[in-house]
mmCIF file of C-alpha atoms and ligand atoms in Angstrom:
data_model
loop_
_atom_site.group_PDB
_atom_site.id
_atom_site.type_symbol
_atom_site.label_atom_id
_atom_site.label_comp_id
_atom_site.label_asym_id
_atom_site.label_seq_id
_atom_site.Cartn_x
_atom_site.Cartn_y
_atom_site.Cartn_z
ATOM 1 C CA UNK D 36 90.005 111.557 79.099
ATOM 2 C CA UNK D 37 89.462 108.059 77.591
ATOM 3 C CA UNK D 38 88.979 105.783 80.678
ATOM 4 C CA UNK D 39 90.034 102.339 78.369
ATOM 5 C CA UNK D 40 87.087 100.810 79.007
ATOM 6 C CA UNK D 41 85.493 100.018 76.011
ATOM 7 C CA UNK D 42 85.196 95.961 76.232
ATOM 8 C CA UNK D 43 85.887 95.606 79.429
ATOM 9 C CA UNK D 44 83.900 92.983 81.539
ATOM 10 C CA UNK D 45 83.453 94.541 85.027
ATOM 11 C CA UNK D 46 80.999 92.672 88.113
ATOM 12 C CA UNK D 47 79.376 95.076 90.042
ATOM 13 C CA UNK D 48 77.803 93.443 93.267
ATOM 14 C CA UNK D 49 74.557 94.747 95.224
ATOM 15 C CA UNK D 50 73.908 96.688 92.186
ATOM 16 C CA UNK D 51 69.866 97.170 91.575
ATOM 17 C CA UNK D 52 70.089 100.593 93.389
ATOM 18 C CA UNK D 53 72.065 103.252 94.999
ATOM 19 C CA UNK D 54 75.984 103.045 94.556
ATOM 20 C CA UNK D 55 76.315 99.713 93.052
ATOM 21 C CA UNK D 56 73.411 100.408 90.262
ATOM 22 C CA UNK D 57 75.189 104.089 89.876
ATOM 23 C CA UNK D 58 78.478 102.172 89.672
ATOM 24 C CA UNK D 59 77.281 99.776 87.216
ATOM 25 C CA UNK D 60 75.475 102.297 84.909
ATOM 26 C CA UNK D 61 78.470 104.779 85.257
ATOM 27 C CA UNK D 62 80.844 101.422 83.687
ATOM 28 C CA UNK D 63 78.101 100.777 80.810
ATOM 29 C CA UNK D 64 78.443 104.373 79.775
ATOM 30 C CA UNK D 65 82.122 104.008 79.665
ATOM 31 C CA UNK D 66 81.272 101.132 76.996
ATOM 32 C CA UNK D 67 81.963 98.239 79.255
ATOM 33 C CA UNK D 68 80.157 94.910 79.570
ATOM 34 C CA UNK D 69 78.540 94.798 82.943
ATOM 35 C CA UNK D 70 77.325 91.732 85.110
ATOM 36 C CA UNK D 71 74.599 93.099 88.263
ATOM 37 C CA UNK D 72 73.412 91.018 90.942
ATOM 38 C CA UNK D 73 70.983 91.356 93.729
ATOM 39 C CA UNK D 74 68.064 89.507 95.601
ATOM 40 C CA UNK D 75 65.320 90.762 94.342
ATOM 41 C CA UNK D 76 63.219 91.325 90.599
ATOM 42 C CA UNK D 77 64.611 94.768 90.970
ATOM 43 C CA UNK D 78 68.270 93.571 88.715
ATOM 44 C CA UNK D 79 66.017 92.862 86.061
ATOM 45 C CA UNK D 80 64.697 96.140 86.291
ATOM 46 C CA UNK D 81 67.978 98.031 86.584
ATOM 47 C CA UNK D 82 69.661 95.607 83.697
ATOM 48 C CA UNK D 83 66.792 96.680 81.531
ATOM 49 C CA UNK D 84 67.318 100.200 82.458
ATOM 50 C CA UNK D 85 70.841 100.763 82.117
ATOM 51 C CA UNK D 86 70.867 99.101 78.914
ATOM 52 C CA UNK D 87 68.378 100.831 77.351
ATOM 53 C CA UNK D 88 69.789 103.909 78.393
ATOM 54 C CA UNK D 89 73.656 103.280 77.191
ATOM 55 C CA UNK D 90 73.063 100.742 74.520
ATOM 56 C CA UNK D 91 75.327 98.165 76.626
ATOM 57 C CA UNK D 92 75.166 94.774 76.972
ATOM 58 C CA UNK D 93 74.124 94.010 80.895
ATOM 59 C CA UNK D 94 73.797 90.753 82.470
ATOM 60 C CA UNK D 95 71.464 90.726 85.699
ATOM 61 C CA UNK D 96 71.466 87.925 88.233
ATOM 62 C CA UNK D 97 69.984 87.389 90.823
ATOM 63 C CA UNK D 98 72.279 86.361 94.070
ATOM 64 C CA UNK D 99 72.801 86.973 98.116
ATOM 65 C CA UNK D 100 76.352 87.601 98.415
ATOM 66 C CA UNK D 101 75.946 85.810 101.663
ATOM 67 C CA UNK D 102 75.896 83.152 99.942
ATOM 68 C CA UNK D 103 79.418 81.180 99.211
ATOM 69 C CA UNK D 104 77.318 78.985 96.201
ATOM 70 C CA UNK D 105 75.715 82.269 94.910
ATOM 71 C CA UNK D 106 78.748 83.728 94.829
ATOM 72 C CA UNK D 107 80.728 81.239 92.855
ATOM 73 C CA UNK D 108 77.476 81.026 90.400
ATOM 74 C CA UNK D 109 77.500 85.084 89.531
ATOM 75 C CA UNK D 110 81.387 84.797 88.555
ATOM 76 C CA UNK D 111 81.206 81.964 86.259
ATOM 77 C CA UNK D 112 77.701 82.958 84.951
ATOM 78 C CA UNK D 113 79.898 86.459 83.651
ATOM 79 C CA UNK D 114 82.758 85.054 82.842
ATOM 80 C CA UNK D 115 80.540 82.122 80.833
ATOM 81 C CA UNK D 116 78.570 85.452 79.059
ATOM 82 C CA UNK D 117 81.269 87.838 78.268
ATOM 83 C CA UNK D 118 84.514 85.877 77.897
ATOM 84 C CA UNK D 119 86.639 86.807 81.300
ATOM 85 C CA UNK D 120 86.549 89.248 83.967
ATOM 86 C CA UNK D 121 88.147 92.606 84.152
ATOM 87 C CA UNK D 122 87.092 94.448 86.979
ATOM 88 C CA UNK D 123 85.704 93.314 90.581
ATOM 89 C CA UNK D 124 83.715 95.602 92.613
ATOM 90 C CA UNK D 125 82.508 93.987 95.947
ATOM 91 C CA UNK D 126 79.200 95.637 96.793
ATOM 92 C CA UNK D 127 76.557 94.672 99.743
ATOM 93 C CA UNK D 128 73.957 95.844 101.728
ATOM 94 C CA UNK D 129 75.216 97.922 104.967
ATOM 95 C CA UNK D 130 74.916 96.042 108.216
ATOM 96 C CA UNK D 131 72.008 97.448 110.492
ATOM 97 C CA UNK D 132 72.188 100.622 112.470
ATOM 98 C CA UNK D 133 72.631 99.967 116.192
ATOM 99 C CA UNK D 134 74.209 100.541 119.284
ATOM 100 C CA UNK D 135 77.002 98.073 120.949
ATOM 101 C CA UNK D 136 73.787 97.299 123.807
ATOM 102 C CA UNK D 137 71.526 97.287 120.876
ATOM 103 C CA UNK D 138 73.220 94.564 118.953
ATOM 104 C CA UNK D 139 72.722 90.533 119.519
ATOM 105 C CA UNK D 140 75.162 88.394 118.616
ATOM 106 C CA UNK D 141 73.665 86.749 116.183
ATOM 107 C CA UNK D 142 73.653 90.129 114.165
ATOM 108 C CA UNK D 143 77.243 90.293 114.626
ATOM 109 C CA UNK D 144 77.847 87.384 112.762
ATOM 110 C CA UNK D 145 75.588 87.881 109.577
ATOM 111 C CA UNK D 146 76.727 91.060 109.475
ATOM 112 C CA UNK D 147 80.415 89.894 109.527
ATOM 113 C CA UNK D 148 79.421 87.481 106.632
ATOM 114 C CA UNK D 149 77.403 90.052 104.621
ATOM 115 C CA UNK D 150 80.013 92.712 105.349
ATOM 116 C CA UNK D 151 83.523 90.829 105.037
ATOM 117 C CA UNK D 152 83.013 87.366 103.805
ATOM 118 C CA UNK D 153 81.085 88.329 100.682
ATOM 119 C CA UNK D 154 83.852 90.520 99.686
ATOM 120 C CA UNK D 155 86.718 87.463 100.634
ATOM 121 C CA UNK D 156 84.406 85.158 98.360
ATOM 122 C CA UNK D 157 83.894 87.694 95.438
ATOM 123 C CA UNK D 158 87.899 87.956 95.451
ATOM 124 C CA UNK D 159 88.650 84.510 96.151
ATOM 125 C CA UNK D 160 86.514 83.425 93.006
ATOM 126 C CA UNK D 161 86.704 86.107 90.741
ATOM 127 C CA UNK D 162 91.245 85.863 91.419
ATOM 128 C CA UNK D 163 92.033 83.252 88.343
ATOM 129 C CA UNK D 164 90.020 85.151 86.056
ATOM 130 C CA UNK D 165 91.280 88.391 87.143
ATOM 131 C CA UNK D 166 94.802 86.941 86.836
ATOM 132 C CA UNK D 167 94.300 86.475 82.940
ATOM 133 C CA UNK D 168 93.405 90.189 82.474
ATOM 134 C CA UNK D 169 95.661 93.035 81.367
ATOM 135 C CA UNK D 170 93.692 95.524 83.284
ATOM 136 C CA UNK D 171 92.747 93.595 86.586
ATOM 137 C CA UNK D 172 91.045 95.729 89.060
ATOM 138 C CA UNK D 173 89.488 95.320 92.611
ATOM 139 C CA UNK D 174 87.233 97.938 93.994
ATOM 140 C CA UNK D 175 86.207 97.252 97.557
ATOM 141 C CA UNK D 176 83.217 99.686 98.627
ATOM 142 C CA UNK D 177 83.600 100.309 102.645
ATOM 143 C CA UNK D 178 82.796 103.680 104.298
ATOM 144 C CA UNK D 179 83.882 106.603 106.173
ATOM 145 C CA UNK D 180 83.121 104.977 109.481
ATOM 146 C CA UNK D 181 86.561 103.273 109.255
ATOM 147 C CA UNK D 182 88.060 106.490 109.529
ATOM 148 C CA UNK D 183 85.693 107.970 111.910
ATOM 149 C CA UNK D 184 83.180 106.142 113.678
ATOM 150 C CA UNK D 185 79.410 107.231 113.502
ATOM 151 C CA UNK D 186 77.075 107.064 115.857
ATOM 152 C CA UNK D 187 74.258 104.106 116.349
ATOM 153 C CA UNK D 188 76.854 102.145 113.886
ATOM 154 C CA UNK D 189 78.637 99.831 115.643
ATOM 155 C CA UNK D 190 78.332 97.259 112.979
ATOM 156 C CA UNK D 191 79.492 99.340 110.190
ATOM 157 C CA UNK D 192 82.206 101.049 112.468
ATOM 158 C CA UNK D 193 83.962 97.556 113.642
ATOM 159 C CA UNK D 194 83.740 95.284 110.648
ATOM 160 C CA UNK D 195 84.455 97.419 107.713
ATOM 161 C CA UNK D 196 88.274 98.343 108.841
ATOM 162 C CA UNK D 197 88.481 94.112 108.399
ATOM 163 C CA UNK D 198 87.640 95.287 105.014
ATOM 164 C CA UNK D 199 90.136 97.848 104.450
ATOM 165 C CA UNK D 200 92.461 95.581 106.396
ATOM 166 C CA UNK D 201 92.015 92.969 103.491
ATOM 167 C CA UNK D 202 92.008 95.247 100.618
ATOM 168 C CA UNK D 203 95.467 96.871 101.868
ATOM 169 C CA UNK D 204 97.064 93.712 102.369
ATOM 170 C CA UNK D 205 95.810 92.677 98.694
ATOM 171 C CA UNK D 206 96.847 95.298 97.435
ATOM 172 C CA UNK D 207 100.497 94.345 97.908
ATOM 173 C CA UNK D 208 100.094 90.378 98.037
ATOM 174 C CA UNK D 209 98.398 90.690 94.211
ATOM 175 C CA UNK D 210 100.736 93.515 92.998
ATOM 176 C CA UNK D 211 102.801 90.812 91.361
ATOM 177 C CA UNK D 212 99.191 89.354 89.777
ATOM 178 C CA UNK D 213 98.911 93.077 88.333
ATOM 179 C CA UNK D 214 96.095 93.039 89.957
ATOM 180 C CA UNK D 215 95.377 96.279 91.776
ATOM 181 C CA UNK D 216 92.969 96.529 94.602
ATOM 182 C CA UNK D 217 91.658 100.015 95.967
ATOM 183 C CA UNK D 218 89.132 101.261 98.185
ATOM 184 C CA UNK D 219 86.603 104.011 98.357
ATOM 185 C CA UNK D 220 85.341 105.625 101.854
ATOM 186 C CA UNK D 221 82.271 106.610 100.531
ATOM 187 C CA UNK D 222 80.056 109.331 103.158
ATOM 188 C CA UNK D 223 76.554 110.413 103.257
ATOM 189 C CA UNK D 224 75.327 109.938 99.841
ATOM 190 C CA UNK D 225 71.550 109.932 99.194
ATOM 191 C CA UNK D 226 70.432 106.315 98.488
ATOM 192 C CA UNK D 227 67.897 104.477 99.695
ATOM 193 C CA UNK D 228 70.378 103.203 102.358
ATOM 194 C CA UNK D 229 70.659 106.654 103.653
ATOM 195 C CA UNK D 230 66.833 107.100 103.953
ATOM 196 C CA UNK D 231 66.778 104.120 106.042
ATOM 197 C CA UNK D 232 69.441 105.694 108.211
ATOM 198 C CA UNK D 233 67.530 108.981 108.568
ATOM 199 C CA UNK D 234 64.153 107.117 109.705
ATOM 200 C CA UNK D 235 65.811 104.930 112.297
ATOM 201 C CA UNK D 236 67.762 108.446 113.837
ATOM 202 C CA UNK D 237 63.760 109.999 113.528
ATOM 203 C CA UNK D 238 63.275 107.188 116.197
ATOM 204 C CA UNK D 239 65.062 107.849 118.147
ATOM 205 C CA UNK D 240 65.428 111.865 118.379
ATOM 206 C CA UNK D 241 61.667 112.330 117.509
ATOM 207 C CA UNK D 242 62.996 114.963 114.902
ATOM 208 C CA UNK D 243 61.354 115.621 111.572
ATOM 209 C CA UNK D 244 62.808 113.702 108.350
ATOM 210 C CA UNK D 245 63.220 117.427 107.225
ATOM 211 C CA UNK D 246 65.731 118.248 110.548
ATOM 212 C CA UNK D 247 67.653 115.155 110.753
ATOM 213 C CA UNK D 248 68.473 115.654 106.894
ATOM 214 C CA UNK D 249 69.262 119.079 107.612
ATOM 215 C CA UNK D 250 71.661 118.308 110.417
ATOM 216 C CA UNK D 251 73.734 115.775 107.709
ATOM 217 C CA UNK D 252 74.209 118.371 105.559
ATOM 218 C CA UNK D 253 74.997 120.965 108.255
ATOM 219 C CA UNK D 254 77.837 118.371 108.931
ATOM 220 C CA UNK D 255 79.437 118.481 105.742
ATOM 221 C CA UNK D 256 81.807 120.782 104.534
ATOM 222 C CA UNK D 257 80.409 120.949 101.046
ATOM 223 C CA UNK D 258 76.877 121.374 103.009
ATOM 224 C CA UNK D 259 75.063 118.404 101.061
ATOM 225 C CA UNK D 260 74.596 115.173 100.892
ATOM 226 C CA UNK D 261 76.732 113.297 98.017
ATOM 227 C CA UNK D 262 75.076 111.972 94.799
ATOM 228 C CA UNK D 263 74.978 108.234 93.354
ATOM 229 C CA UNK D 264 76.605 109.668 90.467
ATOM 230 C CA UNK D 265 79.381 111.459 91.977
ATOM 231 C CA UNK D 266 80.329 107.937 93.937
ATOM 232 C CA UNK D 267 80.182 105.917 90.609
ATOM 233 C CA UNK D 268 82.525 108.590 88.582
ATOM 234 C CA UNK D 269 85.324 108.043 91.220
ATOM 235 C CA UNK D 270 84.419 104.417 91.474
ATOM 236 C CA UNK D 271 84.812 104.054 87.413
ATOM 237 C CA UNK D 272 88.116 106.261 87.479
ATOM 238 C CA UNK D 273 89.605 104.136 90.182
ATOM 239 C CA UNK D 274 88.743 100.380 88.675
ATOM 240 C CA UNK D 275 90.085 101.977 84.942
ATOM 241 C CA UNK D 276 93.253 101.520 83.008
ATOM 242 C CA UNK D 277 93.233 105.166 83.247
ATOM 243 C CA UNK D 278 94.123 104.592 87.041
ATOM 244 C CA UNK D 279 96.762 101.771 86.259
ATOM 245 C CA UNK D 280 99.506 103.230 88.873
ATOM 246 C CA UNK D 281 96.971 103.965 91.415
ATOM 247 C CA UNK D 282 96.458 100.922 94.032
ATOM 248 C CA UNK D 283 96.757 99.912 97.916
ATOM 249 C CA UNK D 284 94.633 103.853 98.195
ATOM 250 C CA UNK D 285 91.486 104.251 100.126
ATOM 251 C CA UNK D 286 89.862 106.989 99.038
ATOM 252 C CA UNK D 287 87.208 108.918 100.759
ATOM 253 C CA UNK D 288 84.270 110.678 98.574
ATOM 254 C CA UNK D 289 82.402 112.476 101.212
ATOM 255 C CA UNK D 290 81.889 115.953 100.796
ATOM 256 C CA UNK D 291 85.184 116.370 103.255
ATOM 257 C CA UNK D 292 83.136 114.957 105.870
ATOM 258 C CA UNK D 293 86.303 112.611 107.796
ATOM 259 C CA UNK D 294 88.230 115.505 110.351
ATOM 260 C CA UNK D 295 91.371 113.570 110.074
ATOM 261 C CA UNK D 296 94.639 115.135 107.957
ATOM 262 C CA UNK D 297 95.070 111.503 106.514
HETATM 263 P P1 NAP N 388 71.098 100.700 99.106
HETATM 264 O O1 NAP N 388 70.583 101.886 98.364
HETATM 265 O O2 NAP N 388 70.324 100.187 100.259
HETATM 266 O O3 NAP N 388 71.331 99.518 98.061
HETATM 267 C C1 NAP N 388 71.772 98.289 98.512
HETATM 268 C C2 NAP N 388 71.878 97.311 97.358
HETATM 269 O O4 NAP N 388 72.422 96.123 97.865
HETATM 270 C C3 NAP N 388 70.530 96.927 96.743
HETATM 271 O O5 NAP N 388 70.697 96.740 95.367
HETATM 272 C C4 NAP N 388 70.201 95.599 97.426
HETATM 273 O O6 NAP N 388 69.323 94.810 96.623
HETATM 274 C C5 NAP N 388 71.612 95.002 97.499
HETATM 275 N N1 NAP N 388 71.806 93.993 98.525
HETATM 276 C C6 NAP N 388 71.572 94.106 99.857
HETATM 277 N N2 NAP N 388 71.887 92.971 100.480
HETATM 278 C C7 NAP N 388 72.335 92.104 99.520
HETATM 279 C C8 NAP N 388 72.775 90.778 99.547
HETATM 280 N N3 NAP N 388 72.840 90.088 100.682
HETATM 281 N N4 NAP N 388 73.150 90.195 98.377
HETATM 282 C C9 NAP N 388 73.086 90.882 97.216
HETATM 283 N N5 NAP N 388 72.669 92.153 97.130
HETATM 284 C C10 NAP N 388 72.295 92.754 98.280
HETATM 285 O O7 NAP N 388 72.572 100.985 99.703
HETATM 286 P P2 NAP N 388 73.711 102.035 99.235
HETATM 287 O O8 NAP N 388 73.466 103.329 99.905
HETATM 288 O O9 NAP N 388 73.865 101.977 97.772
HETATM 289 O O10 NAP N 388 74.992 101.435 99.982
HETATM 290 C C11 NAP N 388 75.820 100.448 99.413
HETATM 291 C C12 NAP N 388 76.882 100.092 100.432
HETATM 292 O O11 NAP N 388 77.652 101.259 100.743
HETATM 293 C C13 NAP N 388 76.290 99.607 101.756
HETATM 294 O O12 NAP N 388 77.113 98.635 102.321
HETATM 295 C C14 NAP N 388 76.299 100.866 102.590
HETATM 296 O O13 NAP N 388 76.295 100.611 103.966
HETATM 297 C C15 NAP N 388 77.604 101.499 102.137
HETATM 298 N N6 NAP N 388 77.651 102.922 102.408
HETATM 299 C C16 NAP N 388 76.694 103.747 101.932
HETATM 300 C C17 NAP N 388 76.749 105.095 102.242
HETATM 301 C C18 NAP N 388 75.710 106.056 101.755
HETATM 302 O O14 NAP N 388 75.670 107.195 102.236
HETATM 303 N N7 NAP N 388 74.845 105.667 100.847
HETATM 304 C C19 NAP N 388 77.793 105.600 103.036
HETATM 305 C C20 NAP N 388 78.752 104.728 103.492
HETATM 306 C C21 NAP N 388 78.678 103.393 103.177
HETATM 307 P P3 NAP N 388 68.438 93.594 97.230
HETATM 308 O O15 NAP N 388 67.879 94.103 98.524
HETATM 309 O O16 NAP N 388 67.421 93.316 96.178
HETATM 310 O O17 NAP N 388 69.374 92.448 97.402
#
């Protein structure tokens, strides 16, 4: 299947590893231009990498998404270097793992900036470019837990339905924009994120890294964890002109993890 994505200009967000670099290399393969941004040297790094590998141009910049000022610069920095946007896909770091009595405050609120304002101020910037493209897409990247809460996540569990929340609701307000605006539910998937995860469960259950992996997998259906590269395919499909009647959806990619029938 040709995804029609050859030329595209697509901004992948939180991108030097794990879903969003997977996301971004999976859109370069596809033949699009691709903008990257994260904190550290590491964008450089996964720029350099994806282009050498698929021969595609690949802008890398280096941003906090908590940042309103960053977040204006990375939009008009792509749309300066490849002549418009096509394709939004509003990445960030996961808010720490935690329990409600484990959580201060204070984390509440960066996390509901890193977690839900980055992803109003990506769409809020990136809209009047969007609006000039005949193959507009929004991906919002939330997780599982707002179908089913995990445990030790109450971060994650709370704020990311305020993301699904927003991407529903633009789904129909920019449906007259063409401008469609999905979701994806992504579940245990082995990033760096994930390893992260594991080691602050090893703390406390005392378990190996070896058992607490095992007892993710034992969890899932499919009996594994899910790949980078299995995330980015859907994540590509879902953003392309190959998915043009498909918007307002939330799609889990988890292995068949989520217990609900909807
Ligand atoms: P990851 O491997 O830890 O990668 C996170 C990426 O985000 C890195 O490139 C990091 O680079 C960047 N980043 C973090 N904070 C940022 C900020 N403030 N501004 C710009 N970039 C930032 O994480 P992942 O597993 O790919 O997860 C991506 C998202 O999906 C997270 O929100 C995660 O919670 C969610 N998720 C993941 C899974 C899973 O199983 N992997 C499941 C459900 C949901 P720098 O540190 O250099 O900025």
């Amino acid at each position: 299947m040709d995804l029609q994505l050859k030329g595209k200009v697509a901004l992948v967000t939180a991108a030097s590893k794990g879903l969003g670099k997977a996301t971004a290399r999976q859109f370069a393969r596809e033949g699009a231009k691709v903008a990257i941004c994260a904190r550290s040297e590491l964008i450089e790094k996964a720029a350099a990498e994806i282009e050498t590998e698929t021969g595609a141009e690949v802008l890398a910049l280096r941003a906090d998404v908590t940042r309103q000022e960053d977040i204006e610069r990375i939009i008009n920095a792509t749309v300066e270097k490849f002549g418009g946007l096509d394709i939004l896909v509003t990445n960030a770091g996961g808010p720490p793992a935690g329990t409600f009595n484990d959580t201060d405050l204070a984390t509440w609120e960066t996390s509901f900036n890193l977690t839900l304002l980055s992803a109003v101020r990506l769409i809020k910037y990136a809209q009047p470019h969007l609006q000039k493209s005949s193959a507009a897409a929004i991906l919002t990247i939330t997780s599982t837990t707002t179908k089913q809460p995990a445990q030790n996540m109450v971060l994650s569990n709370s704020i990311r339905l305020a993301v699904i929340g927003l991407t529903k609701t633009l789904s129909q307000e920019l449906g007259s924009e063409q401008i469609r605006v999905n979701s994806i539910l992504p579940g245990w998937t082995y990033t760096e994120r994930v390893d992260e995860i594991i080691t602050a469960r090893i703390a406390k259950t005392g378990n190996t890294k070896e058992a607490e992996i095992a007892s993710v997998n034992a969890a899932v259906p499919l009996g594994r964890m899910g790949t980078p590269e299995e995330f980015a395919n859907v994540a590509v499909f879902l953003c392309s002109p190959a998915a043009s009647f498909v918007n307002g959806v939330m799609l889990q990619v988890d292995g068949g993890i989520t217990q609900g029938t909807f």
